[in-house]
Amino acid sequence: MQWNKVIKEMFFLLGISIISALAVNFFSPSGIALVGKWDESLGGKATKTKGYVFSGELEIKDVRIAKQIYDSGKAVFVDARSHEDFERGHIKGAESLPLGQFDDLIGAFRKKYPTDTFIVTYCSGRTCNDSHRLEQLLFDHGYVNVSIFIDGYQGWKAEGFPIE
Amino acid sequence: MSAFLSTVIKAGKPRVSQLNKNIRNLFNNGWLEIALRWILGVTFIYASYYKIMSPMDFAKIIYGYNLFPAFLINLIAVIFPFIELISGLSLLLGIFPRSAALIINGLLLAFILILTINIIRGHEFDCGCFSASKTGSPVMMVARDVIYLMMGLQVFLFHGIRKGCLLRSDKRI
């Protein structure tokens, strides 16, 4: 068996894999950062809850619970989608904090809302992860009371809940 | 006693070597090789699909294994599925088949190792092998991977002329 050739070909295949992986990840809408922030304290629960990592405990999986929170008036709903999407329609009373402009807008947001504000992030729906990323960013900036409404705008609108 | 034993052994030798020869013939059967190569190739391409579609979910699963340092997790989540995809494709199309089989066997060994470590630890976890849904018991998965590994070894060690290969540097490779 010509090991030399085999090893060379193997590295060739691996090289192609790495290059295409990085390229696709860069251009794909569901691409992820090459180095991620994994919070140990929250992640410790992951192995016990079988699958979902840090946001498992923070997700609001039922639209009606989100509505109850909305009715209580205790939470600020924060929209992670773009300005255009926000303008077209958002949960009534929600704040727009597009993920793409987080760094620009966080200053103003910080001034308006103290870090113990109860926040509920959302984006378009369950297939969208922006709400999770927004929650992580808010957490990094000191907001300890953030939940994620995973059914998003679609789920809210489908129930006929207040939008504007 | 030893005379009896040596007679038995002498009588058995031609039978054993006949058995060896049969096994070897089966092992080097070209049709078996291409069949196993296709099975492995398709399996790995299929397995990579979900992971490429949602790398974040896969990253969360890797995090759940509790085996890798935090800074590596995302890199693994991005690159690993493509190694599966490219090697799977290479096996299927017959591009550098022996090298692709080597990679696949390496991946399978890694799976078996990871699963075994987590079985020993008694972790409950989500395998994330094919999709985000809950999978069967880890022991079943190890067994399945061992079978795949045996198939991979056949493809890797195959001595004959491979059928249906698209690109290789040597007919004997």
mmCIF file of C-alpha atoms in Angstrom, chain B:
data_model
loop_
_atom_site.group_PDB
_atom_site.id
_atom_site.type_symbol
_atom_site.label_atom_id
_atom_site.label_comp_id
_atom_site.label_asym_id
_atom_site.label_seq_id
_atom_site.Cartn_x
_atom_site.Cartn_y
_atom_site.Cartn_z
ATOM 1 C CA MET B 1 -2.290 -36.283 24.509
ATOM 2 C CA SER B 2 -0.063 -34.032 22.516
ATOM 3 C CA ALA B 3 0.071 -36.568 19.698
ATOM 4 C CA PHE B 4 -3.715 -36.612 19.604
ATOM 5 C CA LEU B 5 -3.839 -32.848 19.552
ATOM 6 C CA SER B 6 -1.263 -32.533 16.786
ATOM 7 C CA THR B 7 -3.185 -35.026 14.638
ATOM 8 C CA VAL B 8 -6.373 -33.076 15.102
ATOM 9 C CA ILE B 9 -4.602 -29.878 14.263
ATOM 10 C CA LYS B 10 -2.995 -31.403 11.173
ATOM 11 C CA ALA B 11 -6.319 -32.674 9.966
ATOM 12 C CA GLY B 12 -7.920 -29.311 10.606
ATOM 13 C CA LYS B 13 -5.288 -27.259 8.814
ATOM 14 C CA PRO B 14 -6.571 -27.705 5.265
ATOM 15 C CA ARG B 15 -10.094 -26.925 6.495
ATOM 16 C CA VAL B 16 -8.932 -23.798 8.264
ATOM 17 C CA SER B 17 -6.902 -22.601 5.339
ATOM 18 C CA GLN B 18 -9.854 -23.292 3.065
ATOM 19 C CA LEU B 19 -11.978 -21.164 5.381
ATOM 20 C CA ASN B 20 -9.326 -18.454 5.330
ATOM 21 C CA LYS B 21 -9.272 -18.556 1.564
ATOM 22 C CA ASN B 22 -13.043 -18.231 1.378
ATOM 23 C CA ILE B 23 -13.050 -15.302 3.739
ATOM 24 C CA ARG B 24 -10.277 -13.682 1.796
ATOM 25 C CA ASN B 25 -12.145 -14.131 -1.469
ATOM 26 C CA LEU B 26 -15.261 -12.593 -0.005
ATOM 27 C CA PHE B 27 -13.193 -9.813 1.469
ATOM 28 C CA ASN B 28 -11.625 -8.970 -1.848
ATOM 29 C CA ASN B 29 -14.823 -9.198 -3.819
ATOM 30 C CA GLY B 30 -15.117 -6.149 -6.013
ATOM 31 C CA TRP B 31 -18.902 -6.007 -5.799
ATOM 32 C CA LEU B 32 -18.838 -6.103 -2.040
ATOM 33 C CA GLU B 33 -16.340 -3.282 -2.015
ATOM 34 C CA ILE B 34 -18.404 -0.982 -4.183
ATOM 35 C CA ALA B 35 -21.592 -1.839 -2.304
ATOM 36 C CA LEU B 36 -20.048 -1.027 1.067
ATOM 37 C CA ARG B 37 -18.437 2.074 -0.343
ATOM 38 C CA TRP B 38 -21.794 3.319 -1.576
ATOM 39 C CA ILE B 39 -23.541 2.519 1.685
ATOM 40 C CA LEU B 40 -20.934 4.399 3.698
ATOM 41 C CA GLY B 41 -20.848 7.276 1.250
ATOM 42 C CA VAL B 42 -24.597 7.826 1.251
ATOM 43 C CA THR B 43 -24.814 7.423 5.020
ATOM 44 C CA PHE B 44 -22.245 10.115 5.636
ATOM 45 C CA ILE B 45 -23.665 12.501 3.060
ATOM 46 C CA TYR B 46 -27.096 12.117 4.637
ATOM 47 C CA ALA B 47 -25.670 12.546 8.133
ATOM 48 C CA SER B 48 -23.904 15.757 7.166
ATOM 49 C CA TYR B 49 -26.975 17.418 5.678
ATOM 50 C CA TYR B 50 -28.725 18.490 8.859
ATOM 51 C CA LYS B 51 -25.484 19.636 10.473
ATOM 52 C CA ILE B 52 -24.643 21.864 7.540
ATOM 53 C CA MET B 53 -28.167 23.302 7.485
ATOM 54 C CA SER B 54 -28.142 24.303 11.155
ATOM 55 C CA PRO B 55 -24.621 24.561 12.528
ATOM 56 C CA MET B 56 -25.839 26.324 15.647
ATOM 57 C CA ASP B 57 -27.897 23.343 16.721
ATOM 58 C CA PHE B 58 -24.978 21.045 16.059
ATOM 59 C CA ALA B 59 -22.688 23.325 18.064
ATOM 60 C CA LYS B 60 -25.088 23.124 20.994
ATOM 61 C CA ILE B 61 -25.004 19.353 20.769
ATOM 62 C CA ILE B 62 -21.202 19.280 20.754
ATOM 63 C CA TYR B 63 -21.274 21.567 23.750
ATOM 64 C CA GLY B 64 -23.527 19.038 25.422
ATOM 65 C CA TYR B 65 -20.881 16.316 25.094
ATOM 66 C CA ASN B 66 -18.750 18.266 27.528
ATOM 67 C CA LEU B 67 -15.597 17.048 25.829
ATOM 68 C CA PHE B 68 -14.088 19.949 23.938
ATOM 69 C CA PRO B 69 -12.758 23.330 25.054
ATOM 70 C CA ALA B 70 -15.200 26.150 24.397
ATOM 71 C CA PHE B 71 -13.142 27.892 21.752
ATOM 72 C CA LEU B 72 -12.991 24.780 19.570
ATOM 73 C CA ILE B 73 -16.673 23.958 19.568
ATOM 74 C CA ASN B 74 -17.773 26.296 16.803
ATOM 75 C CA LEU B 75 -14.836 25.407 14.578
ATOM 76 C CA ILE B 76 -15.696 21.748 14.935
ATOM 77 C CA ALA B 77 -19.365 22.452 14.279
ATOM 78 C CA VAL B 78 -18.493 24.259 11.055
ATOM 79 C CA ILE B 79 -15.767 22.047 9.649
ATOM 80 C CA PHE B 80 -16.711 18.575 10.779
ATOM 81 C CA PRO B 81 -19.920 18.168 8.741
ATOM 82 C CA PHE B 82 -18.035 19.126 5.613
ATOM 83 C CA ILE B 83 -15.424 16.492 6.264
ATOM 84 C CA GLU B 84 -18.330 14.062 6.426
ATOM 85 C CA LEU B 85 -19.834 15.423 3.246
ATOM 86 C CA ILE B 86 -16.672 15.512 1.164
ATOM 87 C CA SER B 87 -15.470 12.083 2.302
ATOM 88 C CA GLY B 88 -18.942 10.647 1.762
ATOM 89 C CA LEU B 89 -19.049 12.093 -1.744
ATOM 90 C CA SER B 90 -15.547 10.860 -2.465
ATOM 91 C CA LEU B 91 -16.496 7.362 -1.400
ATOM 92 C CA LEU B 92 -19.632 7.439 -3.489
ATOM 93 C CA LEU B 93 -17.983 8.761 -6.615
ATOM 94 C CA GLY B 94 -14.765 6.840 -6.161
ATOM 95 C CA ILE B 95 -12.478 9.824 -5.717
ATOM 96 C CA PHE B 96 -9.332 8.777 -3.876
ATOM 97 C CA PRO B 97 -11.317 5.915 -2.347
ATOM 98 C CA ARG B 98 -8.666 4.607 -0.002
ATOM 99 C CA SER B 99 -7.932 8.031 1.450
ATOM 100 C CA ALA B 100 -11.618 8.802 1.830
ATOM 101 C CA ALA B 101 -12.074 5.465 3.579
ATOM 102 C CA LEU B 102 -9.199 6.352 5.875
ATOM 103 C CA ILE B 103 -10.890 9.612 6.844
ATOM 104 C CA ILE B 104 -14.247 7.924 7.339
ATOM 105 C CA ASN B 105 -12.693 5.266 9.548
ATOM 106 C CA GLY B 106 -11.013 7.996 11.555
ATOM 107 C CA LEU B 107 -14.346 9.743 12.037
ATOM 108 C CA LEU B 108 -16.014 6.502 13.079
ATOM 109 C CA LEU B 109 -13.278 5.792 15.605
ATOM 110 C CA ALA B 110 -13.779 9.286 16.991
ATOM 111 C CA PHE B 111 -17.547 8.709 17.310
ATOM 112 C CA ILE B 112 -17.038 5.411 19.053
ATOM 113 C CA LEU B 113 -14.566 7.004 21.419
ATOM 114 C CA ILE B 114 -16.833 9.945 22.233
ATOM 115 C CA LEU B 115 -19.880 7.746 22.729
ATOM 116 C CA THR B 116 -17.946 5.334 24.934
ATOM 117 C CA ILE B 117 -16.579 8.125 27.108
ATOM 118 C CA ASN B 118 -20.058 9.477 27.602
ATOM 119 C CA ILE B 119 -21.486 6.066 28.337
ATOM 120 C CA ILE B 120 -18.852 5.584 31.028
ATOM 121 C CA ARG B 121 -19.628 8.995 32.421
ATOM 122 C CA GLY B 122 -23.283 8.130 32.456
ATOM 123 C CA HIS B 123 -24.198 11.285 30.576
ATOM 124 C CA GLU B 124 -27.590 11.721 29.103
ATOM 125 C CA PHE B 125 -27.093 13.480 25.846
ATOM 126 C CA ASP B 126 -28.340 14.065 22.377
ATOM 127 C CA CYS B 127 -26.213 12.273 19.825
ATOM 128 C CA GLY B 128 -26.975 14.661 17.013
ATOM 129 C CA CYS B 129 -25.787 12.061 14.544
ATOM 130 C CA PHE B 130 -28.491 12.422 11.959
ATOM 131 C CA SER B 131 -30.858 15.043 13.207
ATOM 132 C CA ALA B 132 -31.846 16.951 16.297
ATOM 133 C CA SER B 133 -34.345 14.329 17.377
ATOM 134 C CA LYS B 134 -33.685 12.044 20.288
ATOM 135 C CA THR B 135 -31.782 8.954 19.274
ATOM 136 C CA GLY B 136 -31.722 5.470 20.757
ATOM 137 C CA SER B 137 -29.443 4.310 23.527
ATOM 138 C CA PRO B 138 -25.755 5.151 23.194
ATOM 139 C CA VAL B 139 -24.842 1.475 23.270
ATOM 140 C CA MET B 140 -26.903 0.904 20.155
ATOM 141 C CA MET B 141 -25.114 3.767 18.486
ATOM 142 C CA VAL B 142 -21.708 2.390 19.366
ATOM 143 C CA ALA B 143 -22.747 -0.983 17.943
ATOM 144 C CA ARG B 144 -23.937 0.671 14.770
ATOM 145 C CA ASP B 145 -20.701 2.624 14.434
ATOM 146 C CA VAL B 146 -18.643 -0.518 14.949
ATOM 147 C CA ILE B 147 -20.478 -2.140 12.060
ATOM 148 C CA TYR B 148 -19.797 0.897 9.912
ATOM 149 C CA LEU B 149 -16.171 0.738 10.954
ATOM 150 C CA MET B 150 -15.914 -2.855 9.801
ATOM 151 C CA MET B 151 -17.367 -1.860 6.457
ATOM 152 C CA GLY B 152 -14.914 0.985 6.295
ATOM 153 C CA LEU B 153 -12.038 -1.352 6.998
ATOM 154 C CA GLN B 154 -13.015 -3.555 4.107
ATOM 155 C CA VAL B 155 -13.050 -0.591 1.783
ATOM 156 C CA PHE B 156 -9.768 0.624 3.144
ATOM 157 C CA LEU B 157 -7.899 -2.680 3.025
ATOM 158 C CA PHE B 158 -9.348 -3.855 -0.260
ATOM 159 C CA HIS B 159 -6.668 -5.301 -2.504
ATOM 160 C CA GLY B 160 -8.283 -5.775 -5.856
ATOM 161 C CA ILE B 161 -9.227 -3.460 -8.672
ATOM 162 C CA ARG B 162 -11.918 -1.110 -7.472
ATOM 163 C CA LYS B 163 -14.972 -0.714 -9.622
ATOM 164 C CA GLY B 164 -16.668 2.534 -10.516
ATOM 165 C CA CYS B 165 -13.983 4.978 -9.510
ATOM 166 C CA LEU B 166 -13.882 8.481 -10.836
ATOM 167 C CA LEU B 167 -10.504 9.727 -9.799
ATOM 168 C CA ARG B 168 -7.539 8.033 -8.325
ATOM 169 C CA SER B 169 -3.838 8.295 -8.711
ATOM 170 C CA ASP B 170 -3.283 4.600 -9.228
ATOM 171 C CA LYS B 171 -5.450 1.771 -10.412
ATOM 172 C CA ARG B 172 -4.344 -0.272 -7.466
ATOM 173 C CA ILE B 173 -5.219 2.367 -4.913
#
